[in-house]
XYZ file of C-alpha atoms in Angstrom:
404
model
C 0.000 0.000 0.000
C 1.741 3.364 -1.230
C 1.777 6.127 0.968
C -1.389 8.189 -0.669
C -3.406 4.596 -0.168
C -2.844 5.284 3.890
C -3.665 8.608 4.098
C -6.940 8.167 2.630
C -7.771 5.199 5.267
C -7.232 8.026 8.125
C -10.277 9.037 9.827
C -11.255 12.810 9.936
C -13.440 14.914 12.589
C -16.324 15.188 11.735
C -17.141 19.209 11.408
C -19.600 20.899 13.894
C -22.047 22.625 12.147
C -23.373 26.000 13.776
C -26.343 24.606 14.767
C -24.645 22.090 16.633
C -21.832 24.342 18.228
C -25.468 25.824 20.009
C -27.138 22.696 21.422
C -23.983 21.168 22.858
C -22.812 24.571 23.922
C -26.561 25.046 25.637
C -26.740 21.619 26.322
C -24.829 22.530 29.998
C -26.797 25.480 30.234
C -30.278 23.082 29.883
C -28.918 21.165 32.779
C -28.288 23.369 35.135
C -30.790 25.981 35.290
C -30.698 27.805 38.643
C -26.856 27.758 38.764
C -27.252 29.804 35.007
C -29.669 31.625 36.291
C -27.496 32.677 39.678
C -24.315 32.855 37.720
C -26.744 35.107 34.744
C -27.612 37.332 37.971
C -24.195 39.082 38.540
C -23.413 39.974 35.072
C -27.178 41.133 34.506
C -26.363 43.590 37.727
C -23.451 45.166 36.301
C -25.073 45.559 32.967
C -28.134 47.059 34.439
C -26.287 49.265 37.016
C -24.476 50.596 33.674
C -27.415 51.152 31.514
C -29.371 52.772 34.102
C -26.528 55.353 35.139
C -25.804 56.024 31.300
C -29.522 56.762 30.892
C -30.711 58.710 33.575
C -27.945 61.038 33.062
C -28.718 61.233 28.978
C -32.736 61.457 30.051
C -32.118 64.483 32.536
C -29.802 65.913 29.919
C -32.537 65.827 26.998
C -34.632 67.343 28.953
C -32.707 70.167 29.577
C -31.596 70.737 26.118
C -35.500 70.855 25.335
C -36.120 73.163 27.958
C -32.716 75.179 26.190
C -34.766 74.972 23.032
C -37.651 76.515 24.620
C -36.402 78.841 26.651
C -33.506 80.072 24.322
C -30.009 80.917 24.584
C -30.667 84.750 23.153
C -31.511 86.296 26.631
C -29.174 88.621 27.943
C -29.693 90.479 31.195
C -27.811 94.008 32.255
C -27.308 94.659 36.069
C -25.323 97.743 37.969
C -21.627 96.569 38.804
C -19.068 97.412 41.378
C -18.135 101.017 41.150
C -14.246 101.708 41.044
C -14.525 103.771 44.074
C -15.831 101.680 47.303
C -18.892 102.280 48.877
C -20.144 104.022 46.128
C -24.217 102.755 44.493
C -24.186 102.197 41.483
C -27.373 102.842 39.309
C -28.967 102.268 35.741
C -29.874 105.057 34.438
C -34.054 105.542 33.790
C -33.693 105.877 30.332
C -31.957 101.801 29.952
C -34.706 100.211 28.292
C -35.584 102.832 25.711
C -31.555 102.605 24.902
C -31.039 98.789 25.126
C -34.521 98.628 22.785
C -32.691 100.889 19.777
C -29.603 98.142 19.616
C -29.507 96.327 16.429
C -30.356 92.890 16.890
C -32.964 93.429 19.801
C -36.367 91.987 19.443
C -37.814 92.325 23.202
C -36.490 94.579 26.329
C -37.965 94.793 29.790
C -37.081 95.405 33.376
C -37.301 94.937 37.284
C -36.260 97.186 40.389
C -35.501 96.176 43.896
C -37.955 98.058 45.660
C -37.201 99.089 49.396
C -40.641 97.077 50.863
C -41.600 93.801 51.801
C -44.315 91.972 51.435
C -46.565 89.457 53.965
C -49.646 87.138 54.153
C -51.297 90.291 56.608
C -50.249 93.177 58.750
C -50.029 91.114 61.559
C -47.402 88.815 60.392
C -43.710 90.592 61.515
C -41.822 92.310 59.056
C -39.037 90.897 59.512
C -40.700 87.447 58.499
C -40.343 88.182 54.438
C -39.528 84.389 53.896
C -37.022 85.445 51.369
C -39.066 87.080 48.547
C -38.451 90.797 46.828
C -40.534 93.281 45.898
C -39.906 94.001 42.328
C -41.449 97.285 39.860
C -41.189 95.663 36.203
C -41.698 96.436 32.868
C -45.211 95.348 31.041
C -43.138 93.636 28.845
C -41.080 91.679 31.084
C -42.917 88.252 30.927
C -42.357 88.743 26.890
C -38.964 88.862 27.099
C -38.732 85.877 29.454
C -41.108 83.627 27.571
C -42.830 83.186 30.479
C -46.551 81.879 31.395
C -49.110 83.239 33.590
C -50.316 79.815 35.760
C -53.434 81.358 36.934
C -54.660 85.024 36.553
C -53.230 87.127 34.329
C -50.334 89.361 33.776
C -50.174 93.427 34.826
C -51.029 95.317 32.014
C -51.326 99.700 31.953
C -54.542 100.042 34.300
C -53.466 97.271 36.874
C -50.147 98.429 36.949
C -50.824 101.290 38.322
C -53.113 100.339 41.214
C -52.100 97.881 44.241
C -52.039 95.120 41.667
C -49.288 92.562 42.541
C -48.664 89.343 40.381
C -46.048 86.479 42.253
C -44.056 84.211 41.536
C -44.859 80.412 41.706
C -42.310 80.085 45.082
C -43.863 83.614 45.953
C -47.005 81.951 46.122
C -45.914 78.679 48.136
C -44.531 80.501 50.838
C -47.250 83.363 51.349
C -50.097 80.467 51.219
C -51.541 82.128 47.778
C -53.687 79.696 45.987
C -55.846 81.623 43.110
C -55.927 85.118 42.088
C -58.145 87.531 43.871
C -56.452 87.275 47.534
C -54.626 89.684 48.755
C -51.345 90.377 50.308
C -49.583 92.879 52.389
C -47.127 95.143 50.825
C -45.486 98.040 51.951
C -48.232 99.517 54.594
C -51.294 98.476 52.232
C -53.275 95.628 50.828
C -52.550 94.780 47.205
C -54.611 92.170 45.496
C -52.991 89.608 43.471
C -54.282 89.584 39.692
C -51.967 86.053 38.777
C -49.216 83.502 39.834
C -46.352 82.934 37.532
C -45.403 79.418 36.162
C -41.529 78.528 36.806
C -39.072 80.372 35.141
C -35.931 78.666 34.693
C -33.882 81.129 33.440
C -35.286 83.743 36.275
C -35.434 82.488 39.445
C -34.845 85.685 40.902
C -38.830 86.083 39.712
C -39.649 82.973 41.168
C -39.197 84.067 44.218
C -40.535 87.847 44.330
C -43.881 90.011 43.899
C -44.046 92.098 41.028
C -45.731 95.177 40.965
C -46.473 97.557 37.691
C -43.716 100.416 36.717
C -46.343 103.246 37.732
C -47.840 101.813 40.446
C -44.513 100.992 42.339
C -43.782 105.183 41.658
C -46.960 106.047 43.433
C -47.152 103.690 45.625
C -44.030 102.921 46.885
C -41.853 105.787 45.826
C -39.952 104.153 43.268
C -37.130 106.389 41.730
C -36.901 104.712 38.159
C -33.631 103.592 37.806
C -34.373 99.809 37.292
C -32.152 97.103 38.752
C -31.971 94.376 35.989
C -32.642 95.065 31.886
C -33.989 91.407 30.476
C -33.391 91.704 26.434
C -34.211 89.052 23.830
C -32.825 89.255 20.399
C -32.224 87.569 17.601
C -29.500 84.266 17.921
C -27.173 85.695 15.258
C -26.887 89.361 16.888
C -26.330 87.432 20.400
C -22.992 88.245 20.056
C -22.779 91.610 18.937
C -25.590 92.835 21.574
C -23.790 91.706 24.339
C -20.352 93.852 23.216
C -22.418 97.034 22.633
C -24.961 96.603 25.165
C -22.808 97.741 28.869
C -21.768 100.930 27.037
C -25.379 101.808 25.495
C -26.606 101.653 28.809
C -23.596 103.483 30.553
C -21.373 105.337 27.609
C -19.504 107.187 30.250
C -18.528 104.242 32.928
C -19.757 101.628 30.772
C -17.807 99.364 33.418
C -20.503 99.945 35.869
C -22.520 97.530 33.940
C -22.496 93.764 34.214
C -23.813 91.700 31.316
C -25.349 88.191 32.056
C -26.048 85.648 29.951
C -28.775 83.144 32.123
C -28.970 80.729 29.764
C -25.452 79.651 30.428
C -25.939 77.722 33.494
C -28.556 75.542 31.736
C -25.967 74.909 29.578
C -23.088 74.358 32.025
C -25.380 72.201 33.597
C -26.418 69.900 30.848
C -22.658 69.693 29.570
C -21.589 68.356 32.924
C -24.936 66.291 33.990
C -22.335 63.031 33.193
C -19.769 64.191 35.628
C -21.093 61.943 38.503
C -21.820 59.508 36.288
C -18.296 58.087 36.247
C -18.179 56.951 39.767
C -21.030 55.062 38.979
C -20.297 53.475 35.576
C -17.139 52.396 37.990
C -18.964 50.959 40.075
C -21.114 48.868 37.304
C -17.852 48.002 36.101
C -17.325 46.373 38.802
C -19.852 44.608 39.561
C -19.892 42.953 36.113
C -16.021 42.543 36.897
C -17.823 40.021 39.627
C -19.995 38.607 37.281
C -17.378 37.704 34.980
C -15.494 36.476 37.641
C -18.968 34.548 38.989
C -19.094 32.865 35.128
C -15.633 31.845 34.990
C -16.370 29.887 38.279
C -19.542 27.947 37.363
C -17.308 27.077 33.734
C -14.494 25.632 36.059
C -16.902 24.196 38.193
C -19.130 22.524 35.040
C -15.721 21.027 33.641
C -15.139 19.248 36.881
C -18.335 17.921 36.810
C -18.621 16.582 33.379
C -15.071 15.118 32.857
C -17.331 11.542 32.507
C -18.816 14.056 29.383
C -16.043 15.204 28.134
C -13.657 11.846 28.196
C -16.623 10.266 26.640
C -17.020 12.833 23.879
C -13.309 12.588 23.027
C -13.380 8.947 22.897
C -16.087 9.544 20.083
C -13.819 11.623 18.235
C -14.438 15.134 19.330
C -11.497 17.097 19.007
C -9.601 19.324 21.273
C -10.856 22.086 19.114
C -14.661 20.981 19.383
C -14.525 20.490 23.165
C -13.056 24.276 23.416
C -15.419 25.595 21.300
C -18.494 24.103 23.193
C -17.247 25.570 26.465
C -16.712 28.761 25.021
C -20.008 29.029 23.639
C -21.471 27.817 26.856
C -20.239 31.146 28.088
C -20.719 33.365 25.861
C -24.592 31.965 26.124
C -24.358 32.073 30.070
C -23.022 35.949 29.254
C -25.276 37.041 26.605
C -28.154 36.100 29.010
C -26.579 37.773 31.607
C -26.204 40.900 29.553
C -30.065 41.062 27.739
C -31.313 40.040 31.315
C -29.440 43.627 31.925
C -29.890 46.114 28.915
C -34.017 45.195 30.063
C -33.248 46.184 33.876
C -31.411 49.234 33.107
C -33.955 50.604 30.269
C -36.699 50.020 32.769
C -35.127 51.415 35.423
C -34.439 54.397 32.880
C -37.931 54.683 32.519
C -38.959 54.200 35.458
C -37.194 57.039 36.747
C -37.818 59.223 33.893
C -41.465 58.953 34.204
C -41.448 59.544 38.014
C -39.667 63.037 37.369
C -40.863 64.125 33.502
C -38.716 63.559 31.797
C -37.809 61.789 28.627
C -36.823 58.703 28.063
C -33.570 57.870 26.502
C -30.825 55.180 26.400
C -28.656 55.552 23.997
C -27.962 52.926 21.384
C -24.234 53.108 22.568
C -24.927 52.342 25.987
C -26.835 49.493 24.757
C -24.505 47.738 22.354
C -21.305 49.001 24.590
C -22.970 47.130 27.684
C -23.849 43.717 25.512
C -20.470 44.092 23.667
C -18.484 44.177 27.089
C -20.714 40.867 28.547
C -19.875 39.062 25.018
C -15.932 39.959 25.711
C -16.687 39.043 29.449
C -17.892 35.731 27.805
C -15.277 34.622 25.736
C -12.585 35.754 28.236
C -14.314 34.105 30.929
C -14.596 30.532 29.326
C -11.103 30.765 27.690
C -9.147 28.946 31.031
C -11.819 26.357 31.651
C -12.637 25.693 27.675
C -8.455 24.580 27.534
C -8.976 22.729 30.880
C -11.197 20.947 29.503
C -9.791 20.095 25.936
C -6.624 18.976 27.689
C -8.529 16.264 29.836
C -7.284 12.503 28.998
C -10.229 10.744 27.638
C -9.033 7.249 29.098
C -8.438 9.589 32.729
C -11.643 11.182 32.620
C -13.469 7.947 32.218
C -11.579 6.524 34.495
C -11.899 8.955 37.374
C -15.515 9.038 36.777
């Protein structure tokens, strides 16, 4: 017999087909169901913890670029400085608003004044008691220029502004007990009846938390000298720029360093560029804890190789190959993984929404987090079953019968 004639006589391994690399890599899986399910349990943690913290810190961000997008980024507000020479007041002059409203650019301008008066449920309450909120003259068209919303009543306009009109602010109202429109409040040394109650205003929560009174009526009333505290101007977003350049010495061309120029919008925006910063502790700490559960799935594959060594010798004897015996216990963990990790992705999202619905806000999980999170359990997987997938390819078959 030549030497071709021999090597035809050899017997080859039969190939594994991938339908059959998934029942005998599930076929341990099938077996052992609440060890999976256990072992499943610490990788699904991790992934969750992950998923979770990566979307309720995109969800609270959404919603405050939407509230960005409502709100705008084109408000700019003008407010006295600090004078170069100390102890002197600085004040805007009367004529700001008219002079802010003739920049190029401007759309909307209005104003507020800290008046020198407080404000109280009744006359009996002490007057010391203000519970933190300002008295305020403003502009008709302040609540324009903020984009602002009258909850319930309705704004000042020319007749109530002059009378003891007063409308609040939504924390106003909490704190003096002011439900509806019609009661009235203490101000100064005289009743003034509240005409409405402001929704929140994010990018004013100095007006959350004061009483405004109409431009005239606060002169009459309250002896109001007209030099307003704060100028609130909205223009358009491509003169954003310019505006705020021009807009100190409009106001002030002689010291036009007595004027500070705000732009409100920027802490939104601070805030929703950073919301991830805390975040990273706790991405660590999912990290971790699917650290574990790789650690937990690496265990149950060393474990399952020491039990089934009668399996394994058995198989070999048939004519599996080392190759075939790695790849089953490989695939057994990537399975016991990729459970592990869509058992996750679902507990995160739902926590996600969970919490998003609880506080209104969208709901988002980003694809990344997603297929980052159930790439990382695959790697966790194949890593994991490496060590006890060779383990077991090295076992004798005549030994492993043997010893079982």
């Amino acid at each position: 017999m030549t030497r071709t004639d021999r090597g035809r006589g050899r017997l080859k391994a039969a190939r594994l087909s991938p339908r059959d690399v998934a029942h005998v890599g599930s076929s341990g899986l099938r077996s052992r169901p609440m060890r999976v399910v256990l072992s499943a349990l610490g990788i699904a943690i991790g992934i969750a913890t992950m998923i979770s913290v990566v979307g309720i810190s995109a969800s609270s961000q959404a919603q405050l670029l939407r509230e960005l997008d409502k709100l705008g980024t084109n408000l700019l507000v003008a407010s006295p400085g600090e004078s170069m020479f100390a102890g002197e007041e600085v004040k805007l002059p009367e004529e700001s608003v008219g002079m802010v409203g003739r920049i190029k650019g401007v759309q909307d301008v209005g104003a507020t004044a800290d008046l020198n008066a407080s404000v109280r449920r009744n006359e009996k309450v002490d007057e010391g008691d203000t519970g933190g909120i300002a008295v305020k003259a403003t502009t008709a068209d302040l609540l324009r220029v903020l984009r602002g919303e009258v909850g319930s009543g309705r704004w000042l306009n020319a007749a109530t502004g002059r009378y003891p009109s007063v409308v609040l602010g939504h924390v106003s109202a909490e704190r003096l007990g002011i439900t509806e429109p019609g009661q009235q409040v203490w101000l100064g040394d005289r009743y003034f009846t509240v005409t409405g109650i402001l929704d929140p205003l994010p990018l004013a929560p100095e007006i959350e938390r004061s009483a405004l009174v109409g431009w005239e009526g606060a002169k009459r009333l309250l002896g109001f000298d007209g030099h307003p505290t704060s100028v609130y101007e909205r223009s358009t977003d491509a003169a954003v720029g310019d505006v705020r350049k021009v807009m100190a010495a409009t106001i002030d061309p002689q010291n036009p360093q007595n004027v500070k120029v705000t732009d409100p919008s920027s802490a939104l925006r601070a805030k929703a560029a950073t919301e991830g910063a805390f975040s990273s502790l706790l991405l660590g700490l999912g990290g971790i804890a699917l650290l574990v559960g790789g650690v937990g799935v690496a265990n149950t594959m060393i474990i399952s190789v020491l039990e089934r060594r009668y399996e394994i010798g058995l198989r070999r004897s048939l004519g599996a190959t080392r190759g075939q015996i790695r790849i089953q216990f490989v695939t057994e963990s990537l399975m016991l993984s990729g459970l592990g990790g869509l058992a996750g992705v679902a507990l995160g999202a739902a926590a996600t929404g969970v919490y998003a619905h609880s506080g209104g806000l969208p709901w988002v999980v980003p694809l990344w987090a997603v297929g980052g999170g159930f790439g990382a359990t695959l790697v966790i997987g194949t890593v994991a079953g490496l060590y006890p997938a060779v383990r077991a390819s090295r076992l004798s078959p005549t030994l492993a019968l043997h010893a079982a």
